[in-house]
Coordinates of C-alpha atoms in Angstrom, one line a residue:
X46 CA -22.4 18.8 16.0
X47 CA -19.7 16.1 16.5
X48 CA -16.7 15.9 13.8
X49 CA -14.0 12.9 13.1
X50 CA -10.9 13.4 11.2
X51 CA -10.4 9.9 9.3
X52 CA -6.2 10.3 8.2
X53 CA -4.1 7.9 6.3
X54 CA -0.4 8.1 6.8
X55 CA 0.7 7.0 3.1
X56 CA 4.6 6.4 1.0
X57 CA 4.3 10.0 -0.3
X58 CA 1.6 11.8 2.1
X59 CA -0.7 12.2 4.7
X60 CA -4.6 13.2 3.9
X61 CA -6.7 14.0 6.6
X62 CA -10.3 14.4 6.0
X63 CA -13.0 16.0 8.4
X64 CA -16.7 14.3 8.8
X65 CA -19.0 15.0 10.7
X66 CA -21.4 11.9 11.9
X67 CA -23.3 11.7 8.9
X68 CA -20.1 10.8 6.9
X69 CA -20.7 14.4 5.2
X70 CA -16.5 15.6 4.2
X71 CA -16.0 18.8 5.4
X72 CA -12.7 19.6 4.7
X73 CA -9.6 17.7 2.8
X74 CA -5.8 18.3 2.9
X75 CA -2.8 16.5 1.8
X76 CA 0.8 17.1 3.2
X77 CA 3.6 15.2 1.6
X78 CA 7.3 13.9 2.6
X79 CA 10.6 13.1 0.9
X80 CA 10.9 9.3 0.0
X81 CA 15.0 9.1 1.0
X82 CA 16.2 6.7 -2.0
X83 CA 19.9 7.7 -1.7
X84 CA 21.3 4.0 -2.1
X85 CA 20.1 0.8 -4.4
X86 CA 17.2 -0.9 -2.9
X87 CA 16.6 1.7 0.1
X88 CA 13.2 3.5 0.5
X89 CA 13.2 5.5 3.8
X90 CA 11.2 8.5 5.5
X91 CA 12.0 10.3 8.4
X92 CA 9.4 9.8 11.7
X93 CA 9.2 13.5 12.7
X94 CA 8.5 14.6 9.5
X95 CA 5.8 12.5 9.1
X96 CA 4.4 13.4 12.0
X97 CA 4.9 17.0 11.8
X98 CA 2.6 16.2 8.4
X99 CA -0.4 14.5 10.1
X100 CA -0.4 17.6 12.3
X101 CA -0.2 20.0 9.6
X102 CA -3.2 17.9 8.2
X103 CA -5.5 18.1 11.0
X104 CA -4.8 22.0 11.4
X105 CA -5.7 22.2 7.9
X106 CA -9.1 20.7 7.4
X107 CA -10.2 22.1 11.1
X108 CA -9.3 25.4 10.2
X109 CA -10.8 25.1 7.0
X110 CA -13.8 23.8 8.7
X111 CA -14.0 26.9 11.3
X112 CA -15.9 24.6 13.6
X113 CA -18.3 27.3 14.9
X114 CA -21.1 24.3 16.0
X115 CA -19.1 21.8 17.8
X116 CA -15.8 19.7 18.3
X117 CA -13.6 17.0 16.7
X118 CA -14.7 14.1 18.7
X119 CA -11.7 11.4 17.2
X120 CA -8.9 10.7 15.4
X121 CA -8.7 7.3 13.4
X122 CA -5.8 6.4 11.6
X123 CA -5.0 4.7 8.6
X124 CA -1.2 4.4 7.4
X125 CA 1.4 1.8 5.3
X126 CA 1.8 -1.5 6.4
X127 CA 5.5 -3.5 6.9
X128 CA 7.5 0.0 7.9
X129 CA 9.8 -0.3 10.8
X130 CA 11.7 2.1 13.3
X131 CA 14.1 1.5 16.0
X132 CA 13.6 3.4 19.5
X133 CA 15.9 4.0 22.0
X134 CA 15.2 3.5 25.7
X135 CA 13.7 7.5 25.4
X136 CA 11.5 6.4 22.7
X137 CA 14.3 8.5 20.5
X138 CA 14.4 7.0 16.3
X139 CA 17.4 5.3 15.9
X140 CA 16.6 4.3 12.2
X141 CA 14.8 6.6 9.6
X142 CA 11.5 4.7 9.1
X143 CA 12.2 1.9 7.0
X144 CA 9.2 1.5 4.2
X145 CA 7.5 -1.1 2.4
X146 CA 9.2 -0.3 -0.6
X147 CA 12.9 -1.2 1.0
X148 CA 14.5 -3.9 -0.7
X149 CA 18.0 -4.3 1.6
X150 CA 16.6 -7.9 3.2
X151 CA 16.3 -9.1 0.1
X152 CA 19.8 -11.3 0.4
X153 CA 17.6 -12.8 4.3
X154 CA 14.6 -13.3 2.7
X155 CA 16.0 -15.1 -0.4
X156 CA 18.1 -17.3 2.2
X157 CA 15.0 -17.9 4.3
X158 CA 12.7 -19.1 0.7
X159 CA 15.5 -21.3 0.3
X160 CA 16.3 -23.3 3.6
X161 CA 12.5 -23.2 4.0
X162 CA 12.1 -20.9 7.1
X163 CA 10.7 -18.3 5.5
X164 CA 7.8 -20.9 4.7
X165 CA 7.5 -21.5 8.2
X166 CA 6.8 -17.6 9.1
X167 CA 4.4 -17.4 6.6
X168 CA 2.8 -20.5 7.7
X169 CA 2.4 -19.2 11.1
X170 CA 1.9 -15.1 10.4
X171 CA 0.7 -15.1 6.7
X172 CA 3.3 -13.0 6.0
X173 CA 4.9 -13.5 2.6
X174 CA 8.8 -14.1 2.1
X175 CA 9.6 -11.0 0.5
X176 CA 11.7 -7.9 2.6
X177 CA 9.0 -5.9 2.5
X178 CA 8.5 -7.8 6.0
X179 CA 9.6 -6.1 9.4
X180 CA 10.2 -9.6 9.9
X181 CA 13.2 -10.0 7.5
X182 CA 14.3 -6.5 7.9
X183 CA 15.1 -7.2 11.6
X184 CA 17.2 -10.2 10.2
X185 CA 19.0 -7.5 8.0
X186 CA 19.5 -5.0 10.7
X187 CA 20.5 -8.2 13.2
X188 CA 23.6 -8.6 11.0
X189 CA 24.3 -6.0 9.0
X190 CA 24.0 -3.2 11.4
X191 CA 24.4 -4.6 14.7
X192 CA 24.9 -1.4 16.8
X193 CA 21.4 -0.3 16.0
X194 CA 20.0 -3.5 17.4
X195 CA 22.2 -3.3 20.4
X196 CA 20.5 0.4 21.1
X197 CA 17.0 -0.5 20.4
X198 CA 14.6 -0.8 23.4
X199 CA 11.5 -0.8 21.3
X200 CA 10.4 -2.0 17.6
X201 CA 7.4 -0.2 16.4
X202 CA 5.9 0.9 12.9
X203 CA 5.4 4.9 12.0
X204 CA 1.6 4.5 13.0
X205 CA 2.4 3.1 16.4
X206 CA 5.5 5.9 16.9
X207 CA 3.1 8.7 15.9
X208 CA 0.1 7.6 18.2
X209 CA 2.6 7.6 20.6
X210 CA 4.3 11.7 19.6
X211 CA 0.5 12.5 20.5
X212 CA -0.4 10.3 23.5
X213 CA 3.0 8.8 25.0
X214 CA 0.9 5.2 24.6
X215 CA 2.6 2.3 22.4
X216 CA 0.0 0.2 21.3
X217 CA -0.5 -1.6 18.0
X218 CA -3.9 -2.8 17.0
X219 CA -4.3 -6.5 15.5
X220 CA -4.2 -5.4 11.6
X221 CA -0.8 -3.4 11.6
X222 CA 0.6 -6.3 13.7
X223 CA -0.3 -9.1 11.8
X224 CA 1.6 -7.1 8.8
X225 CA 5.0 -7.2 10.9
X226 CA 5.5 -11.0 10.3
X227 CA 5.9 -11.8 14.1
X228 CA 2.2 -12.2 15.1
X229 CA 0.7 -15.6 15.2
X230 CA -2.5 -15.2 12.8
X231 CA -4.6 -18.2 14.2
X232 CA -3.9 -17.2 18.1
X233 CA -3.7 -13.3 17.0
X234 CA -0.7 -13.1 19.7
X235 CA 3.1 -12.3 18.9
X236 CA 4.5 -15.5 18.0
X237 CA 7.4 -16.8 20.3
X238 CA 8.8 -19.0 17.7
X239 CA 9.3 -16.3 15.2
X240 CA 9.7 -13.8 17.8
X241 CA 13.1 -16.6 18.5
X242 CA 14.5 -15.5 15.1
X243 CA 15.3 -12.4 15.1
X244 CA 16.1 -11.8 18.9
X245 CA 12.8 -9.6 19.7
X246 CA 11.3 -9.9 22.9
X247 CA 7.6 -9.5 23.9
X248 CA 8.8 -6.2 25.8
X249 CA 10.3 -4.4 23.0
X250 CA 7.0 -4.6 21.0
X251 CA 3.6 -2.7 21.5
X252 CA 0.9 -3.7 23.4
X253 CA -1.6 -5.6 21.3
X254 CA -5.0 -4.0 20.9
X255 CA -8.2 -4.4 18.7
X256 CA -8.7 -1.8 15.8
X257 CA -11.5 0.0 17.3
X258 CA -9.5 0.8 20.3
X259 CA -9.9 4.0 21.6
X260 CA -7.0 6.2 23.6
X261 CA -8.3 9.5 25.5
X262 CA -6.5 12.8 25.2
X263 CA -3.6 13.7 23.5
X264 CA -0.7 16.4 24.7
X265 CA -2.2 19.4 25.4
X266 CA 0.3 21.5 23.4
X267 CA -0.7 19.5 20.1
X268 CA -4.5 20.2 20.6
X269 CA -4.2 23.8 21.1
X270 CA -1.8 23.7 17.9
X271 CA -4.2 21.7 15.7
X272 CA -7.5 23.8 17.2
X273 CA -9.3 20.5 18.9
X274 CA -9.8 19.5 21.9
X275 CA -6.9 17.5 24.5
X276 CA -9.5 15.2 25.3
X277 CA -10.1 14.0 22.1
X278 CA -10.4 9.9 21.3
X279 CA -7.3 8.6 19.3
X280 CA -8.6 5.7 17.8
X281 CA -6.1 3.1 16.4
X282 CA -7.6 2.3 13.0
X283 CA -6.1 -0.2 10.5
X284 CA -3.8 -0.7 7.6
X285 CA -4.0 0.9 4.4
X286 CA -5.2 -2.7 3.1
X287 CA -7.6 -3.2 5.1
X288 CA -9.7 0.3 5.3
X289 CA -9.3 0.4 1.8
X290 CA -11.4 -2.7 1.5
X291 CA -13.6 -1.6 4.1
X292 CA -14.0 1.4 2.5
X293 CA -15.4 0.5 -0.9
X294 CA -17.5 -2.1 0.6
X295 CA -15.8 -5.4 -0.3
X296 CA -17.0 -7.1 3.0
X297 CA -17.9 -10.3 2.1
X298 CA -16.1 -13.6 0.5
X299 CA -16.4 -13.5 -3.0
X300 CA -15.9 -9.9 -3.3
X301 CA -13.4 -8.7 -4.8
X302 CA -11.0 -5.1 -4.2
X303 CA -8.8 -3.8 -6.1
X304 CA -6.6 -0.5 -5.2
X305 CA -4.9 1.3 -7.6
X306 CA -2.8 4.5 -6.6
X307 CA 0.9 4.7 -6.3
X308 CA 1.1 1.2 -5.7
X309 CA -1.5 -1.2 -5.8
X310 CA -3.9 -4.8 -4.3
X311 CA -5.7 -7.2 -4.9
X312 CA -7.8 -8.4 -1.8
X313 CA -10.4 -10.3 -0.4
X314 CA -12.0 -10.8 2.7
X315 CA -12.3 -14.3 4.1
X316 CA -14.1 -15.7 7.3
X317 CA -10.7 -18.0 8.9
X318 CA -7.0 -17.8 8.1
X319 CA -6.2 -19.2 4.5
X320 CA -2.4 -20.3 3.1
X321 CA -1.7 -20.3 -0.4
X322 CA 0.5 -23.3 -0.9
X323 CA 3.2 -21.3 -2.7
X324 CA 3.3 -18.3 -0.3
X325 CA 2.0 -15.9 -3.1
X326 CA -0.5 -14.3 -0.9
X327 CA -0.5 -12.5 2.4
X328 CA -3.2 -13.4 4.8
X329 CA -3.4 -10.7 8.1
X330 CA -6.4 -10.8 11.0
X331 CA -7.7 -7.6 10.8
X332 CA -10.8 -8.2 13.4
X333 CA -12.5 -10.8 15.2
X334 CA -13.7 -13.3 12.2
X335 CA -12.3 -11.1 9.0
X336 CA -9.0 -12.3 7.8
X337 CA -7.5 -10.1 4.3
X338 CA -6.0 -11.6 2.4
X339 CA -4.5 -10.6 -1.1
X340 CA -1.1 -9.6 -3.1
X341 CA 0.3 -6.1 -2.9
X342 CA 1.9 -4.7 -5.6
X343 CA 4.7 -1.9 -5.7
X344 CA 3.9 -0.6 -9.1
X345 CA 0.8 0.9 -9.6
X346 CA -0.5 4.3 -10.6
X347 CA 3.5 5.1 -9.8
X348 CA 4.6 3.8 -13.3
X349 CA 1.9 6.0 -15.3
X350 CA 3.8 9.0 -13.4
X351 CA 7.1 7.5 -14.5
X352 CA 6.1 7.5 -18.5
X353 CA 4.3 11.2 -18.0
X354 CA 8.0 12.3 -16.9
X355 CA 10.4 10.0 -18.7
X356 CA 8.5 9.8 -22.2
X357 CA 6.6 13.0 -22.2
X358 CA 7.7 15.9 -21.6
X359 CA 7.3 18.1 -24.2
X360 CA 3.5 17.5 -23.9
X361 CA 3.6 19.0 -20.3
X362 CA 4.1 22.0 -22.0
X363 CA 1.9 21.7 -24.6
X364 CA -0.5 20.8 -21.7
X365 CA 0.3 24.2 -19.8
X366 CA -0.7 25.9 -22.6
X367 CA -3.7 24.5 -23.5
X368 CA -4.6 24.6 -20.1
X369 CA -5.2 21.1 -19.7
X370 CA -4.5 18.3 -17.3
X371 CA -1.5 16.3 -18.6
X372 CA -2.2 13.7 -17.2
X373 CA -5.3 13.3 -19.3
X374 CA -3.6 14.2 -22.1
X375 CA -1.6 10.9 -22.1
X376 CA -4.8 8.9 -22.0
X377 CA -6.2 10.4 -24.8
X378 CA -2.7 9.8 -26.8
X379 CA -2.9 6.1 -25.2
X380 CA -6.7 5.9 -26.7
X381 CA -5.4 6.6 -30.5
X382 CA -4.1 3.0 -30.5
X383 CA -6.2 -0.2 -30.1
X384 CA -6.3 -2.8 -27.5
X385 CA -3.1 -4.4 -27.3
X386 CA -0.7 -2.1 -28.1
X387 CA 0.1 -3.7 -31.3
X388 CA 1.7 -6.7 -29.7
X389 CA 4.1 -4.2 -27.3
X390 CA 4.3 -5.4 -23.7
X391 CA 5.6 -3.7 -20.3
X392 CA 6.5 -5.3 -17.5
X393 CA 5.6 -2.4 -15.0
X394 CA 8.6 -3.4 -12.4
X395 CA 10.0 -0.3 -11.8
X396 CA 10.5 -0.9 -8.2
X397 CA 11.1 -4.4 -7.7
X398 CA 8.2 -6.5 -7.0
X399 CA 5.9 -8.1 -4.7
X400 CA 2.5 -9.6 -5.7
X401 CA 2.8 -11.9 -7.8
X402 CA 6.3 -12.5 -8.4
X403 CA 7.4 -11.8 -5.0
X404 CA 11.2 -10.7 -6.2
X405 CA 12.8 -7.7 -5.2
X406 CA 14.9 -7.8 -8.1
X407 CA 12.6 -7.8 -10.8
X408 CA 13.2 -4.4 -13.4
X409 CA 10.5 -3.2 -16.0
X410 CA 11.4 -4.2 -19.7
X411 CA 9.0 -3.3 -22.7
X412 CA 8.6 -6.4 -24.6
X413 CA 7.9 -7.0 -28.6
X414 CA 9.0 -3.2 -29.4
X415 CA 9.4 -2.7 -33.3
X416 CA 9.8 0.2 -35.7
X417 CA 6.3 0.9 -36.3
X418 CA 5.6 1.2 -32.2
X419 CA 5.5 5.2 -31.6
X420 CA 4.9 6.3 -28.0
X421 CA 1.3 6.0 -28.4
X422 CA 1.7 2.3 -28.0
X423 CA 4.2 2.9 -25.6
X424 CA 2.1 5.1 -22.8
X425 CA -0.9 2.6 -23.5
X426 CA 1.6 -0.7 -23.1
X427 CA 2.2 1.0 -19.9
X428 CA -1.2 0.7 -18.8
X429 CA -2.0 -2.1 -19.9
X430 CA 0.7 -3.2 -18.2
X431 CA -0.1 -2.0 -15.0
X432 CA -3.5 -4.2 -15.1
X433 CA -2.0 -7.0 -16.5
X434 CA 0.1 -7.0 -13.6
X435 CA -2.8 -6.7 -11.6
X436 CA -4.5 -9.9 -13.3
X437 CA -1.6 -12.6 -12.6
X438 CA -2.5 -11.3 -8.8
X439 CA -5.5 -11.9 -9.1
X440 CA -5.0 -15.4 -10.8
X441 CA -3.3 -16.3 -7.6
X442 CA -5.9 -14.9 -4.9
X443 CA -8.6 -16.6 -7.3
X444 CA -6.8 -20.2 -7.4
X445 CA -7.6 -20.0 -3.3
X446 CA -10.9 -18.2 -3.3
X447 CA -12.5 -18.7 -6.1
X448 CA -13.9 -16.9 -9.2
X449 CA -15.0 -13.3 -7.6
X450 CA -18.5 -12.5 -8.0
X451 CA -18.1 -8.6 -7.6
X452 CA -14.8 -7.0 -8.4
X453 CA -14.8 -3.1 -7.1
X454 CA -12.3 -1.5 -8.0
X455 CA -11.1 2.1 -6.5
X456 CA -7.9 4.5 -7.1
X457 CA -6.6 7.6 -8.8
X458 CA -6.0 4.9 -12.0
X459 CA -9.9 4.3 -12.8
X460 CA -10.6 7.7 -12.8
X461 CA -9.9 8.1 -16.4
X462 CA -12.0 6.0 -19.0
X463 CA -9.4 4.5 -20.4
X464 CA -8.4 3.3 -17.4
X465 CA -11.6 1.7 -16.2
X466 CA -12.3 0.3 -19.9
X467 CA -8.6 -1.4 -20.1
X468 CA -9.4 -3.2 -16.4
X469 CA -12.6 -4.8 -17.5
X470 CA -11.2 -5.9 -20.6
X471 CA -8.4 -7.5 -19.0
X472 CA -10.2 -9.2 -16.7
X473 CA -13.7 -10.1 -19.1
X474 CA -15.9 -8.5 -16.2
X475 CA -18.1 -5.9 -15.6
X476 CA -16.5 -3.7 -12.7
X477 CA -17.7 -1.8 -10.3
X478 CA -16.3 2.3 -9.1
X479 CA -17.9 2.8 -5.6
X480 CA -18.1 7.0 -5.8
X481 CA -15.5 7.4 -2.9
X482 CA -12.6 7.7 -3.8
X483 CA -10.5 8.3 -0.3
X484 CA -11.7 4.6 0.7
X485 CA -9.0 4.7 3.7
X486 CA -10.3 7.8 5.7
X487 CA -14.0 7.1 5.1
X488 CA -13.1 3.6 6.5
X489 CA -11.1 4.9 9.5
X490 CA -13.7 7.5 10.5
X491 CA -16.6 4.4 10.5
X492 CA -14.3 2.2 12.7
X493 CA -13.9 5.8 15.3
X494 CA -17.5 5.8 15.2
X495 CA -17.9 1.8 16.3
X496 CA -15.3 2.7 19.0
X497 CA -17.6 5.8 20.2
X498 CA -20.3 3.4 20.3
X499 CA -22.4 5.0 17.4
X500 CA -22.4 2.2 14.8
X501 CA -22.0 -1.4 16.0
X502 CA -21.4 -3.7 12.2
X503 CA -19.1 -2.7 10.0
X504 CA -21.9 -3.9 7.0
X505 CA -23.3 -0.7 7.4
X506 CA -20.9 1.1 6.0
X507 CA -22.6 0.7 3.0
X508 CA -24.9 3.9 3.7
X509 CA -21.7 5.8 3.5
X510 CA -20.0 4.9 0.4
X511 CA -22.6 6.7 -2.2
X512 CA -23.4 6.0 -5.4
X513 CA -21.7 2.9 -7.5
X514 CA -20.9 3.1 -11.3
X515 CA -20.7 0.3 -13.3
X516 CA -18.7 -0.8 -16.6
X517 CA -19.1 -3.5 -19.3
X518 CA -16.1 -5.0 -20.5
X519 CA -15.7 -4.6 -24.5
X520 CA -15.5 -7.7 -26.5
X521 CA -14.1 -6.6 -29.5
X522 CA -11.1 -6.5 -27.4
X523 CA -11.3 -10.3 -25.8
X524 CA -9.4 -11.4 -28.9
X525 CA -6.0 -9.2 -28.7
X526 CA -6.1 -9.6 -24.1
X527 CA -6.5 -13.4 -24.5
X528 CA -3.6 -13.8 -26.7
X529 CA -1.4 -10.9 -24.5
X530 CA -2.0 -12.7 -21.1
X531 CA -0.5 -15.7 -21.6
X532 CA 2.3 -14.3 -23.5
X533 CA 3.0 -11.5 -20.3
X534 CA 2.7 -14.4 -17.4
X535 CA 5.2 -16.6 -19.3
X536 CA 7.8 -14.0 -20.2
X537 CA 7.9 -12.6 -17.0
X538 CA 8.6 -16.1 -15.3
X539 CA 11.2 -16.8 -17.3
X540 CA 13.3 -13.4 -16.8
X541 CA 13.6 -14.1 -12.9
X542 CA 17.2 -15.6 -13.6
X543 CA 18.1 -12.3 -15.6
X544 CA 16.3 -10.3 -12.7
X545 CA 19.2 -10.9 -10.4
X546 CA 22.0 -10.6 -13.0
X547 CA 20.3 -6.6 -13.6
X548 CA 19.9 -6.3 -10.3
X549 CA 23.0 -7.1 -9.1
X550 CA 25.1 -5.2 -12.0
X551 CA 22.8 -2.1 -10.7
X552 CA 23.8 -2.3 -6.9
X553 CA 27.3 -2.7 -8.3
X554 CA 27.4 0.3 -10.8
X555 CA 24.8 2.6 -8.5
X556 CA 25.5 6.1 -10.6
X557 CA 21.8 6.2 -11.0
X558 CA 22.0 7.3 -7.0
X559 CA 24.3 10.3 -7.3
X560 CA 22.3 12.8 -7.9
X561 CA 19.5 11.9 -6.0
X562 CA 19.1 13.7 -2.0

């Protein structure tokens, strides 16, 4: 019997998963990395770490495996979109890799929303103006750090620079590409224009290549290391967006997927490139004839894990004892308040934000706190505040694609009830929880096997995902959402001014940084 490991490089980890060809999962493993957040606004990780993970990864589930009827046939790759890494002329990392989550272009990208360039990339490459972009963290390296430029020979992401650590090939595939901000999204090609702006040429990026893209062998010294075989297939895969959406089904127009771990989406596929007038979405060719697009949003599942360790404490403890996830035990505190939190509101923007503010400055606040609030309504505000976040998103995609008639909804966040009973109050709809929850690897292993020739539409996928579950949205809680939404969208528009005053007095008084390594 044949085998594929399916692995998605992610912010905090790497999980590799082993099928074999019926999509059965063998084995699971999950290495993670330090998040380098030593300065305001940086969010780095270092390349060889990373890589050292996935290999750690693949050892893992193949050992745990203990293949004794066949081989691993391929490797297919999901990982983060928008990272970037400088390479010198040995292919040697002259940056750390810079994340998603790094903020330092903000100062290019706000200059580029305001003299109206930054319209014009995202007119040509769907990419929004926000620093998340390799795009405008090229402009920041161009002038802030000029003698990293002047050393870099090649521009890649960490999915391209690990492909290469196992094959010595630089390629990138169309999806991961399109998520740089310097490919054209209606000739899928790297766009000369934009290409202009920063100073990049054609030669210092990766060759272009479809997802399903297949290379043969890697170095012999990592196969015997991992326990596979050198000539296995390394196929390129996708982002994280995209198998994600792939992954849980959400295939057609008018479907809508929703991610919610660490961070989270909103995302749609859509048959041709579509702009949103006020650059609020991103729109990326994935594959011939599937365009994605959608809002990202930095503060998902992330700020849950932020109140369990800020707010509760003692109850991880009590948890220990009890023997009981602690996690859980914040739901069930969150449950022993109604819908609405009593009229308390969080704005979840721990980490700046993208979707659907699109401001890297933007801080979390709780909103309408008085003395009867305990931290009941507190740890469910939170929550709530997460998926309220996750509607204004949604509001936007919506506006260009109209009203969804399928939302599916997938991440570590919906596996409580609570969880999945707040989302389809929020949004007045029933949802749907496709039974696989690792979306990203089961999507990576179906496009390895379209590149071995073994499936040939991605629409069967479907036979993979399992069973779906289904919830009703409660509505004796309509009343309390309805008046909360409006409330949340306007007061977080009109603190965008007072975003930049925090912002700025926390880059100038950084003592929250001190401690950290």
């Amino acid at each position: 019997m044949d085998y594929i490991v399916g692995i998605d490089i992610g912010t905090t980890s790497t999980k590799a998963l082993l099928y074999d060809l019926d999509g059965k999962i063998y084995a699971k493993a999950n290495k993670g990395y330090t998040l380098y957040q030593t300065e305001p606004d940086m969010a780095e990780e270092d390349p060889d770490v990373m890589f050292d993970a996935t290999m750690a990864a693949i050892k893992e589930v193949v050992a745990k495996s203990k293949l004794t009827d066949g081989k691993v046939v391929a490797i297919s790759w999901s990982a983060q979109q928008h990272s970037l890494i400088a390479l010198d002329k040995n292919f040697k990392p002259l940056t750390r890799a810079i994340t998603w989550a790094d903020n330092r272009a903000e100062k290019y990208a706000s200059e580029y929303k305001a003299n109206g360039k930054g319209m014009t990339v995202y007119q040509h490459t769907g990419l929004p103006i926000h620093p998340m972009g390799p795009f405008y963290k090229l402009l920041w390296l161009k002038n802030e750090h000029p003698e990293i430029v002047d050393q870099t020979t090649y521009w890649v992401g960490i999915k391209e620079y690990i492909i290469w650590r196992y094959t010595n090939v630089l390629a990138e595939e169309t999806s991961m590409a399109a998520a740089t901000g310097l490919l054209n999204m209606k000739t899928i090609d790297w766009d000369d224009e934009i290409l202009k702006m920063v100073d990049v040429k054609r030669s210092q990026l990766p060759e272009l290549v479809e997802c399903t893209h297949a290379i043969d062998g890697i170095k012999p010294e990592y196969a015997k290391e991992m326990g596979i075989p050198a000539d296995v297939k390394v196929v390129m895969g996708a982002t994280d967006g995209a198998l994600s959406t792939i992954g849980v089904g959400a295939l057609e127009t008018g479907t809508l997927a929703i991610n919610i771990g660490t961070s989270a989406a909103v995302r749609s596929f859509m048959d041709k490139p579509l702009v949103d007038p006020k650059a609020r979405l991103y729109c990326y060719p994935i594959m011939e004839g599937k365009y994605l697009v959608g809002g990202p949003i930095n503060n998902g599942g992330i700020v849950f894990n932020w109140a369990h360790d800020a707010l509760f404490g003692g109850e991880q403890e009590t948890a220990k004892l009890l023997h009981r996830d602690s996690y859980d035990m914040l739901t069930d505190i969150a449950k022993t308040v109604p819908a609405g939190s009593a009229g308390l509101l969080f704005h979840p923007y721990l980490g700046g934000e993208r979707a659907p503010l699109w401001d890297a400055n933007a801080r979390a606040s709780f909103f309408g706190l008085n003395r009867k609030h305990t931290r009941a309504h507190m740890v469910r505000a939170v929550l709530e505040g997460i998926v309220f976040n996750l509607y204004m998103t949604t509001l936007a995609l919506t506006k260009v694609t109209g009203d969804p008639k399928d939302i599916l909804v997938a991440g570590g966040f919906v596996r409580s009830s609570l969880g999945r009973q707040i989302m389809a109050d929020i949004y007045e709809h029933e949802i749907t929880i496709p039974d696989s929850y690792e979306s990203g690897c089961l999507a990576a292993m179906y496009l390895a096997k379209m590149s071995l020739g073994l499936e040939s539409s991605l629409a069967d996928i479907t036979k993979y995902i399992g069973k779906e579950k289904r919830y009703e949205p409660n509505e004796n809680n309509y009343p309390a959402y309805r008046k909360l939404k409006p409330i949340y969208i306007s007061l977080s528009q009109k603190l965008e001014s007072e975003y930049a005053a925090i912002a700025n007095f926390q880059r100038e008084f950084p003592q929250m940084y001190n401690d950290e390594k």
